[in-house]
Coordinates of C-alpha atoms and ligand atoms in Angstrom, one line a residue:
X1 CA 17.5 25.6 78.6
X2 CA 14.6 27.7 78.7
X3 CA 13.8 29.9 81.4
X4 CA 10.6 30.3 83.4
X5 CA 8.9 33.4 84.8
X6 CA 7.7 32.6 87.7
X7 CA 9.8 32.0 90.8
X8 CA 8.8 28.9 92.2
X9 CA 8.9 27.4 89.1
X10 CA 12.6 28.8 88.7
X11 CA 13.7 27.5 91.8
X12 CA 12.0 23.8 91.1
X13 CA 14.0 24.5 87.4
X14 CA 17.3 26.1 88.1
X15 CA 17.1 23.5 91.4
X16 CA 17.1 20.8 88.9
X17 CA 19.4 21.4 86.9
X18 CA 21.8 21.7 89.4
X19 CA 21.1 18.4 90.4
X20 CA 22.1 17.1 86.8
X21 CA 25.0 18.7 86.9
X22 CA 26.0 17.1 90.1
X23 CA 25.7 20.0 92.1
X24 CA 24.5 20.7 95.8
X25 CA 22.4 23.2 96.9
X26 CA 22.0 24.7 99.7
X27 CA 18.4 24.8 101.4
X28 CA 16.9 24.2 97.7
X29 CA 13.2 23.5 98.6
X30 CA 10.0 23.7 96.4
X31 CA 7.4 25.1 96.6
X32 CA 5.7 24.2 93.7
X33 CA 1.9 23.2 95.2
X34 CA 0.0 19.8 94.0
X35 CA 3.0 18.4 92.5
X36 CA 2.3 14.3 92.5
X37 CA 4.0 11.3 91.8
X38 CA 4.1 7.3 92.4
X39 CA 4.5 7.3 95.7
X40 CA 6.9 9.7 96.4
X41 CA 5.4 12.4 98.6
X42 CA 6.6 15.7 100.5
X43 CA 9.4 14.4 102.6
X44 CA 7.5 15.9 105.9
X45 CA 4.2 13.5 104.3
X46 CA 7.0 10.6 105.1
X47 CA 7.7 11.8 108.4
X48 CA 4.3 11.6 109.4
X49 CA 3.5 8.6 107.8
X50 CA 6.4 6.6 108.4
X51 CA 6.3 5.5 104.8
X52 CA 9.5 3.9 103.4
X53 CA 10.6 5.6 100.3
X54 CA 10.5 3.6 97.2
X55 CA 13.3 2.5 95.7
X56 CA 14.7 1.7 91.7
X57 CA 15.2 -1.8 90.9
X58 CA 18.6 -2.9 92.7
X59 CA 20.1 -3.9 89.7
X60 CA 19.9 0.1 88.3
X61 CA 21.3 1.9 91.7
X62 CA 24.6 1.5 92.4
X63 CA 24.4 2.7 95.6
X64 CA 21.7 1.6 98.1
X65 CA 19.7 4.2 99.3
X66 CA 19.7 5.3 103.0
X67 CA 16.2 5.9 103.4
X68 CA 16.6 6.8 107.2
X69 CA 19.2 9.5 106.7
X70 CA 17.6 10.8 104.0
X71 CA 14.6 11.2 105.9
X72 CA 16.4 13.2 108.5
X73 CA 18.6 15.0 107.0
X74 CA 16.9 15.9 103.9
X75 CA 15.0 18.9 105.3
X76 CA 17.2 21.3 103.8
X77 CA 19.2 19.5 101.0
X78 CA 18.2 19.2 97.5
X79 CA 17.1 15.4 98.3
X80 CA 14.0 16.6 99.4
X81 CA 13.2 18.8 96.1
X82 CA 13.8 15.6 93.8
X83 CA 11.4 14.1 96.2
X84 CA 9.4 17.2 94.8
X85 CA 10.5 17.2 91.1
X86 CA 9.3 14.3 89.7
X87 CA 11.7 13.3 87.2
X88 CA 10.2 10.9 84.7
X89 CA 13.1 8.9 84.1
X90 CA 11.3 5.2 84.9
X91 CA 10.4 4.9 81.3
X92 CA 13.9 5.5 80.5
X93 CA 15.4 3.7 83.3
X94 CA 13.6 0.4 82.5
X95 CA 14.9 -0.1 79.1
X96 CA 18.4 1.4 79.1
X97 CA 19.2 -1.7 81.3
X98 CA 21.6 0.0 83.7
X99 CA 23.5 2.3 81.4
X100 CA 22.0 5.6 83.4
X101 CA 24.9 5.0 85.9
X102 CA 26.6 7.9 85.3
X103 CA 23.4 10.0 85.8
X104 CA 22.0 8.2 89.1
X105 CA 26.1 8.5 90.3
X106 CA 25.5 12.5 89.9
X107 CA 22.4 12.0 91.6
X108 CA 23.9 10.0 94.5
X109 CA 23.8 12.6 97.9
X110 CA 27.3 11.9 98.9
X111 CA 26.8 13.5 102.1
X112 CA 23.6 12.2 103.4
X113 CA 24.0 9.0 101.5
X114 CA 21.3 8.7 99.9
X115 CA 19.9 8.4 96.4
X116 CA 17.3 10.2 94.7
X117 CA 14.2 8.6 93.7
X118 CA 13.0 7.6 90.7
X119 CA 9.1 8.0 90.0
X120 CA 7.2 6.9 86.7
X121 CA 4.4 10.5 86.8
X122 CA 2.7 11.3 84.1
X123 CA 2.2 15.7 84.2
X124 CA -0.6 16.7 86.0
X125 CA -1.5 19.6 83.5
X126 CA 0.7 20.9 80.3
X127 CA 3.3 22.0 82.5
X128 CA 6.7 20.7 80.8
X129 CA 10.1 21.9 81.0
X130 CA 12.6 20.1 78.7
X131 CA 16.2 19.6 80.7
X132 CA 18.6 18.6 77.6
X133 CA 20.4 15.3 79.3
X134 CA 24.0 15.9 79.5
X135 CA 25.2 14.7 76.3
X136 CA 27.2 11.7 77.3
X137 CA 23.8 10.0 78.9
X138 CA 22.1 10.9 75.8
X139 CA 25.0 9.0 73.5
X140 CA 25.2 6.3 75.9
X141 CA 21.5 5.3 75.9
X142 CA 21.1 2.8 73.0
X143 CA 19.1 3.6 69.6
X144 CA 15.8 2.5 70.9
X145 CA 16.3 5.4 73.2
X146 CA 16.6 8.6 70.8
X147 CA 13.1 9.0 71.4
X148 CA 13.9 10.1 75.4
X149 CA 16.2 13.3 74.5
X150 CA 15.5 15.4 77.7
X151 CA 13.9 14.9 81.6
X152 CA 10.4 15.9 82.1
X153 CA 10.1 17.9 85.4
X154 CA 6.1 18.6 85.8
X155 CA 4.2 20.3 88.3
X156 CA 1.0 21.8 88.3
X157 CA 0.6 25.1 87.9
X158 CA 1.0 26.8 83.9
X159 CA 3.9 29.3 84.5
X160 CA 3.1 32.9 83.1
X161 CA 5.5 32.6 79.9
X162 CA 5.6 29.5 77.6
X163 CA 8.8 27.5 78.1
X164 CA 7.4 24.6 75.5
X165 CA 9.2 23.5 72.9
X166 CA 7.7 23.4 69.3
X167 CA 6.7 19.6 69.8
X168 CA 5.0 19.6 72.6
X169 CA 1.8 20.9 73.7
X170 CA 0.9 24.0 72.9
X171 CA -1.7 26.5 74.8
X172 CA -5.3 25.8 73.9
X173 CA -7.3 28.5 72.7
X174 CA -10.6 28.8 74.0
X175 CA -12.7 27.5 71.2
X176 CA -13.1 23.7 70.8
X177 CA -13.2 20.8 68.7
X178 CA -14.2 17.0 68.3
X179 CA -11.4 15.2 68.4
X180 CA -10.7 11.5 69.5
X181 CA -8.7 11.1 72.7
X182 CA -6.5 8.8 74.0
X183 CA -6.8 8.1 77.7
X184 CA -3.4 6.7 79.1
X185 CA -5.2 6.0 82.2
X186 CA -7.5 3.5 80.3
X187 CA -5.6 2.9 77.2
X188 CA -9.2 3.5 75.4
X189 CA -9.8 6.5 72.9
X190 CA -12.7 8.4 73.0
X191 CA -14.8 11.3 71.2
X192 CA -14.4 14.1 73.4
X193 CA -14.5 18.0 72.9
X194 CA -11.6 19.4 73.5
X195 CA -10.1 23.1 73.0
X196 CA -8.8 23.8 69.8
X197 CA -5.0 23.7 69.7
X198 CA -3.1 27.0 68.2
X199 CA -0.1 26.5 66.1
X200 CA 3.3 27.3 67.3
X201 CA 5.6 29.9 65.8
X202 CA 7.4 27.1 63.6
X203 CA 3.8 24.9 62.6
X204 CA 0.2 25.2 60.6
X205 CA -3.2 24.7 62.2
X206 CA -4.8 22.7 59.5
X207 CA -8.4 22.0 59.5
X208 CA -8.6 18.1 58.5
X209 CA -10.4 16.8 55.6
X210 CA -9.1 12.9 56.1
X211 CA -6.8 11.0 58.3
X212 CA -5.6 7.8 58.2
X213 CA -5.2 5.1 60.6
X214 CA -2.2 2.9 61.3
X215 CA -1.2 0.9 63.9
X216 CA 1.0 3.2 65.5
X217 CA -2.3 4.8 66.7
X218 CA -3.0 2.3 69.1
X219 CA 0.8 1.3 69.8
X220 CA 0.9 4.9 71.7
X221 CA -0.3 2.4 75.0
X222 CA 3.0 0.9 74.8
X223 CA 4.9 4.2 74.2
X224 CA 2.8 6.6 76.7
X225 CA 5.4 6.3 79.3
X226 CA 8.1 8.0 77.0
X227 CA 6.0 11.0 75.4
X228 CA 4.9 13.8 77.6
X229 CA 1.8 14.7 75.3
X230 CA -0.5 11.7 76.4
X231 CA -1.0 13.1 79.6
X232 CA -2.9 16.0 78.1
X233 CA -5.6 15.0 75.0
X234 CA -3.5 13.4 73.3
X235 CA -4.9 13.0 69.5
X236 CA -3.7 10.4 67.2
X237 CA -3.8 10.5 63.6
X238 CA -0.6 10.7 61.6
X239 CA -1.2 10.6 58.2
X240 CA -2.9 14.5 57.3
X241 CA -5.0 15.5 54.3
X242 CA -6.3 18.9 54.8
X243 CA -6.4 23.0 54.5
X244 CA -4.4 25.8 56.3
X245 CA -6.3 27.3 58.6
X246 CA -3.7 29.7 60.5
X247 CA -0.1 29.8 60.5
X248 CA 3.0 30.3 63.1
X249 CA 4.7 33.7 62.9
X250 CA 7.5 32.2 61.6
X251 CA 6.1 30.0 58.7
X252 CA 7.2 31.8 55.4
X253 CA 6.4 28.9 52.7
X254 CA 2.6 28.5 53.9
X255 CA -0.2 30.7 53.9
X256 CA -4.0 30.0 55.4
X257 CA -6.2 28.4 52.2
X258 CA -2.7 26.0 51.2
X259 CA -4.2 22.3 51.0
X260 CA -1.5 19.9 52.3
X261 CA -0.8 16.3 52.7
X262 CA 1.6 15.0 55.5
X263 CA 3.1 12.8 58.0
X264 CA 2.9 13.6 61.4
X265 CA 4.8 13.8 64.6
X266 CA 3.7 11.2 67.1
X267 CA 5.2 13.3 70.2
X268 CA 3.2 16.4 69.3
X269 CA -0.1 14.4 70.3
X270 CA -2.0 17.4 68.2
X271 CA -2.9 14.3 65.6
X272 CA -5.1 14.3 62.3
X273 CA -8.1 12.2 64.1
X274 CA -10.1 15.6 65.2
X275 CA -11.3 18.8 63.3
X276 CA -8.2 20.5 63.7
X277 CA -4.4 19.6 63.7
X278 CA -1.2 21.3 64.6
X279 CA 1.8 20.4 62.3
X280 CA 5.4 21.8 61.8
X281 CA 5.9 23.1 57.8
X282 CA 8.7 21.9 57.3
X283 CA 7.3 18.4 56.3
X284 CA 4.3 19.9 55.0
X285 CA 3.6 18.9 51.1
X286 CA 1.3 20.5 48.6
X287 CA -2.0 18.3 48.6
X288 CA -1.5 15.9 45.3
X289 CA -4.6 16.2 42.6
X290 CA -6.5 13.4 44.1
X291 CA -9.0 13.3 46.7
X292 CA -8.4 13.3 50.3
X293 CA -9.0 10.2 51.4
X294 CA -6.8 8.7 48.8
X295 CA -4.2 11.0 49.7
X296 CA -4.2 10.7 53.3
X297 CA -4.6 6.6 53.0
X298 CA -0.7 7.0 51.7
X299 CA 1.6 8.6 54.0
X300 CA 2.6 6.5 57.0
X301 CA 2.2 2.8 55.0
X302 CA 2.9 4.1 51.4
X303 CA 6.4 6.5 52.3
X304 CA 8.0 3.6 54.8
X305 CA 7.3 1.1 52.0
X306 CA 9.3 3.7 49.9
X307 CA 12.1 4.1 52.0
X308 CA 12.3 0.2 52.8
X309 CA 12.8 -0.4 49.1
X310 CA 14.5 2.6 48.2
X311 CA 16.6 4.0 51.2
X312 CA 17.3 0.5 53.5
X313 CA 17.2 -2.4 50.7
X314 CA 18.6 -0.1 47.7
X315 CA 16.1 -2.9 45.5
X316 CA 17.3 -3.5 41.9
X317 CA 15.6 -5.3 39.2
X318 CA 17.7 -8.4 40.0
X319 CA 16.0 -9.0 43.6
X320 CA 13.7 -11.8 44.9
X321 CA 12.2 -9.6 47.2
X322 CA 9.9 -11.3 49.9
X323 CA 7.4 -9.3 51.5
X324 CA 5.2 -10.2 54.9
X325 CA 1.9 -8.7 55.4
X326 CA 1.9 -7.8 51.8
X327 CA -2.2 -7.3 52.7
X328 CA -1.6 -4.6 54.7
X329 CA -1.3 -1.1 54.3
X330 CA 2.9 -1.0 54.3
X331 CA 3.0 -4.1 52.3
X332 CA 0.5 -3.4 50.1
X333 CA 2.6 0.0 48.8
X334 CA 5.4 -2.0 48.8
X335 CA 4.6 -4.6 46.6
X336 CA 3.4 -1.7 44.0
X337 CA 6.6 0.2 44.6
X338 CA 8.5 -2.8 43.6
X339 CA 7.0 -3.3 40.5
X340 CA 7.3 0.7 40.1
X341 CA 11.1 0.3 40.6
X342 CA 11.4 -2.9 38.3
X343 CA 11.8 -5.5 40.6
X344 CA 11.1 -8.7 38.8
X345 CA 9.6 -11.1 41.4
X346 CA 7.9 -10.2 44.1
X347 CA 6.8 -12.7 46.9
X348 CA 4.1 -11.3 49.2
X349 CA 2.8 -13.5 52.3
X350 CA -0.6 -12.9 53.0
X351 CA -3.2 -15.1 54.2
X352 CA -5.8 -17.0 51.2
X353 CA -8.2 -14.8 51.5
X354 CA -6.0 -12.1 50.5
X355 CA -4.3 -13.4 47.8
X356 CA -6.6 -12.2 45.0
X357 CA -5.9 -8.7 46.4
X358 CA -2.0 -8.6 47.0
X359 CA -2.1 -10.2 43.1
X360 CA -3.7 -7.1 42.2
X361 CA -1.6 -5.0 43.3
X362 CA 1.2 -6.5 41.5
X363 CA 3.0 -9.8 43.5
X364 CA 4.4 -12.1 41.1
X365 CA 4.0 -15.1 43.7
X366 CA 1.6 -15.2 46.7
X367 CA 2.1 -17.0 49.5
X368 CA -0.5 -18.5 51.9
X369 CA 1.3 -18.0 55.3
X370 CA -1.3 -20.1 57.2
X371 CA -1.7 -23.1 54.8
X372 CA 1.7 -23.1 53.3
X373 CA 5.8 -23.7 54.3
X374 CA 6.9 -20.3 53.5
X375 CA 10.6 -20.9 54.0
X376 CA 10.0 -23.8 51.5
X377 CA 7.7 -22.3 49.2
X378 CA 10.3 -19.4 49.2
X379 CA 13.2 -22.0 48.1
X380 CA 11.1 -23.3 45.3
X381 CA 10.8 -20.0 43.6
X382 CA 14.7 -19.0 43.8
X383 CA 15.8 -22.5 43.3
X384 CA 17.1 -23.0 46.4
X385 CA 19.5 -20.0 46.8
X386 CA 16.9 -17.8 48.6
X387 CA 15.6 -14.5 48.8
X388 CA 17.7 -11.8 48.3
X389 CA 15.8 -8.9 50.0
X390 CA 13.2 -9.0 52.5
X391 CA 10.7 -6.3 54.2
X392 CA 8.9 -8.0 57.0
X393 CA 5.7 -5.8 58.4
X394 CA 4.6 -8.5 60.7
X395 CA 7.4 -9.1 63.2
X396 CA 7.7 -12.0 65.7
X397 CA 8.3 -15.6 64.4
X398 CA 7.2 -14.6 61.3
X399 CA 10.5 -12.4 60.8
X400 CA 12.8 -14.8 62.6
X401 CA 11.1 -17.6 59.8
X402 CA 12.2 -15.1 57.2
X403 CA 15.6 -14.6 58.3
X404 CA 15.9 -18.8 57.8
X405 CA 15.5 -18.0 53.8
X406 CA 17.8 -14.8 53.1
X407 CA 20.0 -15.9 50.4
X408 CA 23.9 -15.2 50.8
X409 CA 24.4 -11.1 50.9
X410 CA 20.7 -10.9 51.6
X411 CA 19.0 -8.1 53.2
X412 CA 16.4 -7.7 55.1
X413 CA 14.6 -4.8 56.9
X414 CA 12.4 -4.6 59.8
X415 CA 9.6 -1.9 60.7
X416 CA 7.8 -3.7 64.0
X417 CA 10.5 -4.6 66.2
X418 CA 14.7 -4.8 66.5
X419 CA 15.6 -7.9 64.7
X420 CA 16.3 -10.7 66.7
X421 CA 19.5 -11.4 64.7
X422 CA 20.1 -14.0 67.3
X423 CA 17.8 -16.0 65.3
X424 CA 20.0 -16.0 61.9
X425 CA 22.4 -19.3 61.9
X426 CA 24.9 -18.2 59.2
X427 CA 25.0 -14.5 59.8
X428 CA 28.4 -13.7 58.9
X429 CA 28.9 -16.8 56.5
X430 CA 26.2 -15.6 55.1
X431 CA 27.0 -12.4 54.6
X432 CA 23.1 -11.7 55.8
X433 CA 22.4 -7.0 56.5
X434 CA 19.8 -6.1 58.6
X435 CA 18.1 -2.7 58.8
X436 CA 15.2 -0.9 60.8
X437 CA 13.6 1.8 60.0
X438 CA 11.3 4.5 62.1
X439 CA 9.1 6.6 59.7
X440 CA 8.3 9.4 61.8
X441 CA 11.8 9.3 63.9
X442 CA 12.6 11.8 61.3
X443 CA 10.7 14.5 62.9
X444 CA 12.8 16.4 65.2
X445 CA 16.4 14.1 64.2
X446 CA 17.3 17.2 62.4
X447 CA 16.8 19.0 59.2
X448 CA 18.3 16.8 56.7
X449 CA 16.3 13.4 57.9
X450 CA 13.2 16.4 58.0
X451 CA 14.2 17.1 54.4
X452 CA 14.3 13.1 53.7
X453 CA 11.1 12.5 54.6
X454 CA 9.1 14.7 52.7
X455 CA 11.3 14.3 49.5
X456 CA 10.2 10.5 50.3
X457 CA 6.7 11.9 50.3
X458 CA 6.7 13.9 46.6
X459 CA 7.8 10.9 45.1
X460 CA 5.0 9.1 46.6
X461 CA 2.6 11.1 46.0
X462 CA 3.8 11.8 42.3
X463 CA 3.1 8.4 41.8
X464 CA -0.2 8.4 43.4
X465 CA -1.1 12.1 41.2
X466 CA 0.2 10.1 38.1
X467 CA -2.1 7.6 38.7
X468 CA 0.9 4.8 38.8
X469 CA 0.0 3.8 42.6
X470 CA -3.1 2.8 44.3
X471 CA -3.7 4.1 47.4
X472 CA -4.8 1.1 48.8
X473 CA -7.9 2.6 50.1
X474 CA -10.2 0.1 51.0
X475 CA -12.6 1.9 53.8
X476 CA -13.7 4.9 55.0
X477 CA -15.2 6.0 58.3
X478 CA -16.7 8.6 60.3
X479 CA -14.6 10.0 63.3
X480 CA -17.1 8.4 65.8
X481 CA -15.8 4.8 64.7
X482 CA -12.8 5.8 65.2
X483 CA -12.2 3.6 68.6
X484 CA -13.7 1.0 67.3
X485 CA -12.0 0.0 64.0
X486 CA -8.2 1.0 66.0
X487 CA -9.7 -2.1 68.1
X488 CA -10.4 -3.8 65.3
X489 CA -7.1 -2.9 63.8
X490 CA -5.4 -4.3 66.6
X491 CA -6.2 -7.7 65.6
X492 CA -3.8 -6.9 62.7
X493 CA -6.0 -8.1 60.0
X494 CA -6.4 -5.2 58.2
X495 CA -6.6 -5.8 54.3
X496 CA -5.5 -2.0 52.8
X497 CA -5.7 0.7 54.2
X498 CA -8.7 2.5 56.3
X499 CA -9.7 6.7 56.5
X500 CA -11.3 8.9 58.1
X501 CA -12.8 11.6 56.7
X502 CA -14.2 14.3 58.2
X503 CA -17.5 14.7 55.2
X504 CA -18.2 11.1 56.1
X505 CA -18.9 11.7 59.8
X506 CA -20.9 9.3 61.0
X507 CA -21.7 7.5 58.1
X508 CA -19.4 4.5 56.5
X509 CA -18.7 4.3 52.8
X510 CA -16.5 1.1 52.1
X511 CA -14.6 0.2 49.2
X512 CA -14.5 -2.6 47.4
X513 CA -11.4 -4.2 48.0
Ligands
NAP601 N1 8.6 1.6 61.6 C1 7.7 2.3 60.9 O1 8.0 3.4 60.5 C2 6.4 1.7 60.6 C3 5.6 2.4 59.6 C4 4.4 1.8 59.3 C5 4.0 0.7 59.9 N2 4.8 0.1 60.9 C6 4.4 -1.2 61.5 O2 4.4 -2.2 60.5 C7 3.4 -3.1 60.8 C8 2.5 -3.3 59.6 O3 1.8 -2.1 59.4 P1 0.6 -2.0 58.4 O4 0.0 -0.6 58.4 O5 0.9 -2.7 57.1 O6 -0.4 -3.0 59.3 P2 -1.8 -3.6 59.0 O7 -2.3 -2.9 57.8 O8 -2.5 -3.7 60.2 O9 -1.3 -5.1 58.5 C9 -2.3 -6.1 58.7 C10 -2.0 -7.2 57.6 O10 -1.0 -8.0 58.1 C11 -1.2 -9.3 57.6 N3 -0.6 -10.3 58.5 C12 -0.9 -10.5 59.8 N4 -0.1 -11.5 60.2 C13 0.6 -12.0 59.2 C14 1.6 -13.0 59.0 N5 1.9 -13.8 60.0 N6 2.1 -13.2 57.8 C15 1.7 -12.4 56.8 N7 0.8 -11.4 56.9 C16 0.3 -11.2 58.0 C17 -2.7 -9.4 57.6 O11 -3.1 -10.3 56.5 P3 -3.9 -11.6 56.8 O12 -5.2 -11.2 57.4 O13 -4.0 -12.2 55.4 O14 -3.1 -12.4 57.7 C18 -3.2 -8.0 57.4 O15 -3.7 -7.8 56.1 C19 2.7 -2.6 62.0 O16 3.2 -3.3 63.2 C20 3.0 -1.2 62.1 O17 3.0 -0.6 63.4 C21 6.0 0.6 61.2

């Protein structure tokens, strides 16, 4: 636990904390002015208004909240400062379905009866302090939940000192940028100026020459809730190719003038689609001998495809491996990687239209997903035993169709969504394995998944410098399109992979396919 400076903050901190930990405290009150929340207001507010207090879903409290005693007897008891101290648990709270017992229990006022409040705030201003969750809420929260390691207490005022962790926000400097911003209000981006971010002790300012899109760019409007940065221009733009501009005091490998590739860190919100981006070294890669909008185009698609193949479905020459969206930008990586690592067939689903393409890159059998039986199709080309591994980018029925044609000891990984393994009729018969992978889940899981990822990304890019991969670059735009072609992306017809590159701005420049 960091410490703040400045006392009112200290109370609102050390106050909260306490709280956590189950403890009561005497006359706690905060002070902290303009704090906000969803509905939640300043206990005396209540008493004046005669407003009800919210409460969580019945189903997630175990014990009903008294909202009369707590009105009257909160005045001096720590109920009233988590009336205060917004805890932005909601997100949490909505998907852990119930398992925050043990924390809301701590929470429960035993003596005026009451329970404290749950609000869904987003920070006012870059005010964050990190709370580590005790450890047996953290390891009780299922996987989907590593993303939510710590409670976000925010209040409006920038303490003196700089309690923020590496990954998140980091003081502005007073110089500023273009940079496109996501509003979590609106769920639209937009080309703002914004100040210029300065690196931490542990991270690189690079000055970007091309970023690419991905989906994840516009998915952040389903994760907002659960990262801190949105609430303060939030940039997108994962995939970095660009040069060292200034480095942390602590960054020994780098030095200002290094050109680098790499893979960001969604949380940071200090993304690749601006003039300026803010990343940690130790994912940082020297920039490959290509250009940079080849290089930037590979990242996020071309390193999960790698790990799909290589770390999840361990593919050997033997395989029938099946991949969906094989237009796309993971798919199309994959379906050169296979051919890279010696697979031997190599079933891509794409619609007509793309089928010239994903045979370019190196499918030995195309499938027409909207004009042909896949599962069929599938059974014809392994005789009727099946595929043997399977990456699905697309998700949805298309993946739950998939699992219907894993052969026996198949495997078959997912990157969109948890598997609906509910879905497979002869799992254990079968002997069917399913995996997910998260790319960019490595950042901040610790240093060896750190270390994974960017020995995932010199192999990549080896390829891509030896000329043995394409990088499935098929457009490149100015960062003023930028909102529009993450709209258009949405639609998830993408065919390859699309760039941004800073030299372009305004004007496009497409490829031919
Ligand atoms: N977990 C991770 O680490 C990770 C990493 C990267 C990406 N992803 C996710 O993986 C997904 C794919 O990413 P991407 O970058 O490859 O997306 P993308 O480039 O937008 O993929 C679009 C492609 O999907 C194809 N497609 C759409 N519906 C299809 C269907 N029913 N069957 C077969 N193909 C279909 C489209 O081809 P047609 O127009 O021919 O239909 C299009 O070419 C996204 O959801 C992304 O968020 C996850």
């Amino acid at each position: 636990i960091e410490k703040p400076q400045s006392r009112s903050i200290d109370r609102l901190f050390t106050t909260s904390r306490h709280l956590l930990e189950g403890e009561r405290v005497q006359g706690a009150r905060c002070k902290v002015k303009g704090v906000r929340g969803s509905g939640v207001r300043h206990p005396s507010k209540q008493h004046r208004t005669k407003k009800t207090l919210p409460t969580a879903p019945p189903s997630a409290l175990p014990h009903p909240p008294d909202t009369n005693t707590q009105t009257r007897t909160n005045k001096h008891t720590h109920t009233k400062l988590h009336t205060n101290a917004h805890l932005n648990i909601h997100a949490m709270e909505k998907r852990t379905t119930g398992r925050l017992e043990t924390l809301k229990e701590k929470m429960y006022n035993k003596e005026t009866k009451s329970q404290t409040k749950f609000c869904s705030v987003y920070p006012l201003l870059p005010v964050v302090f990190r709370i580590p969750l005790p450890t047996r809420i953290a390891t009780s929260c299922n996987p989907h939940f590593e993303l939510i390691s710590s409670i976000v207490v925010s209040v409006s005022k920038r303490p003196s000192c700089s309690p923020y962790p590496t990954r998140y926000p980091l003081p502005a400097t007073n110089l500023h940028m273009q940079a496109i911003v996501f509003d979590p209000k609106t769920n639209n981006f937009g080309l703002q100026e914004i100040p210029k971010p300065k690196p931490g002790k542990d991270d690189v300012l690079v000055k970007v020459e091309a970023c690419a899109l991905n989906p994840i760019d516009f998915k952040i409007a389903y994760f907002k809730d659960m990262i801190p940065a949105t609430a303060n221009n939030y940039v997108a733009g994962l995939d970095v190719s660009g040069t060292i501009v200034e480095v942390g005091d602590a960054v020994e490998d780098w030095k200002t003038g290094d050109r680098v590739l790499y893979h960001g860190d969604l949380q940071r919100g200090m993304g690749g689609l601006a003039e300026f981006a803010v990343h940690k070294s130790a994912t940082l890669l020297r920039h490959p001998a290509v250009n940079a909008d080849d290089a930037a185009a590979t990242p996020c698609a071309g390193w999960t495809a790698y790990r799909c193949l290589v770390d999840k479905l361990r593919v050997n020459e033997d395989d029938v491996l099946v991949i969906s969206g094989a237009s796309g930008g993971v798919g199309g990586f994959a379906v050169q990687l296979a051919n890279i690592l010696g697979v031997k067939t190599i079933v891509g689903i794409c619609s007509a239209k793309n089928i010239p393409y994903v045979m370019s890159l190196g499918a030995t059998h195309v499938i027409d997903y909207k004009s042909q039986d896949v599962g069929k199709e599938i059974m014809a080309i392994t005789d009727g035993k099946g595929a043997s591994k399977v990456l699905d980018a697309v998700g949805g029925k298309s993946c739950e169709d998939l699992i219907q044609v894993m052969g026996f000891d198949a495997e078959l990984v997912s990157i969109v969504q948890p598997v609906n393994i509910s879905a497979d009729k002869n799992p254990v018969f079968g002997g069917h394995s399913f995996h997910h992978l998260g790319l960019g889940a490595a950042h901040g899981s610790g240093p060896q998944h750190e270390a994974r990822l960017a020995e995932v990304g010199k192999q990549v890019t080896q390829y891509l410098a030896d000329g043995k991969l394409r990088s499935c670059l098929t457009k490149v735009i100015g960062l003023k399109d930028v909102p529009s072609a993450l709209q258009q992306m949405m639609a998830q017809r993408t065919v390859g992979k699309v760039v941004v590159s800073m030299s372009q701005n305004p004007s496009k420049k497409h490829y031919k396919k």
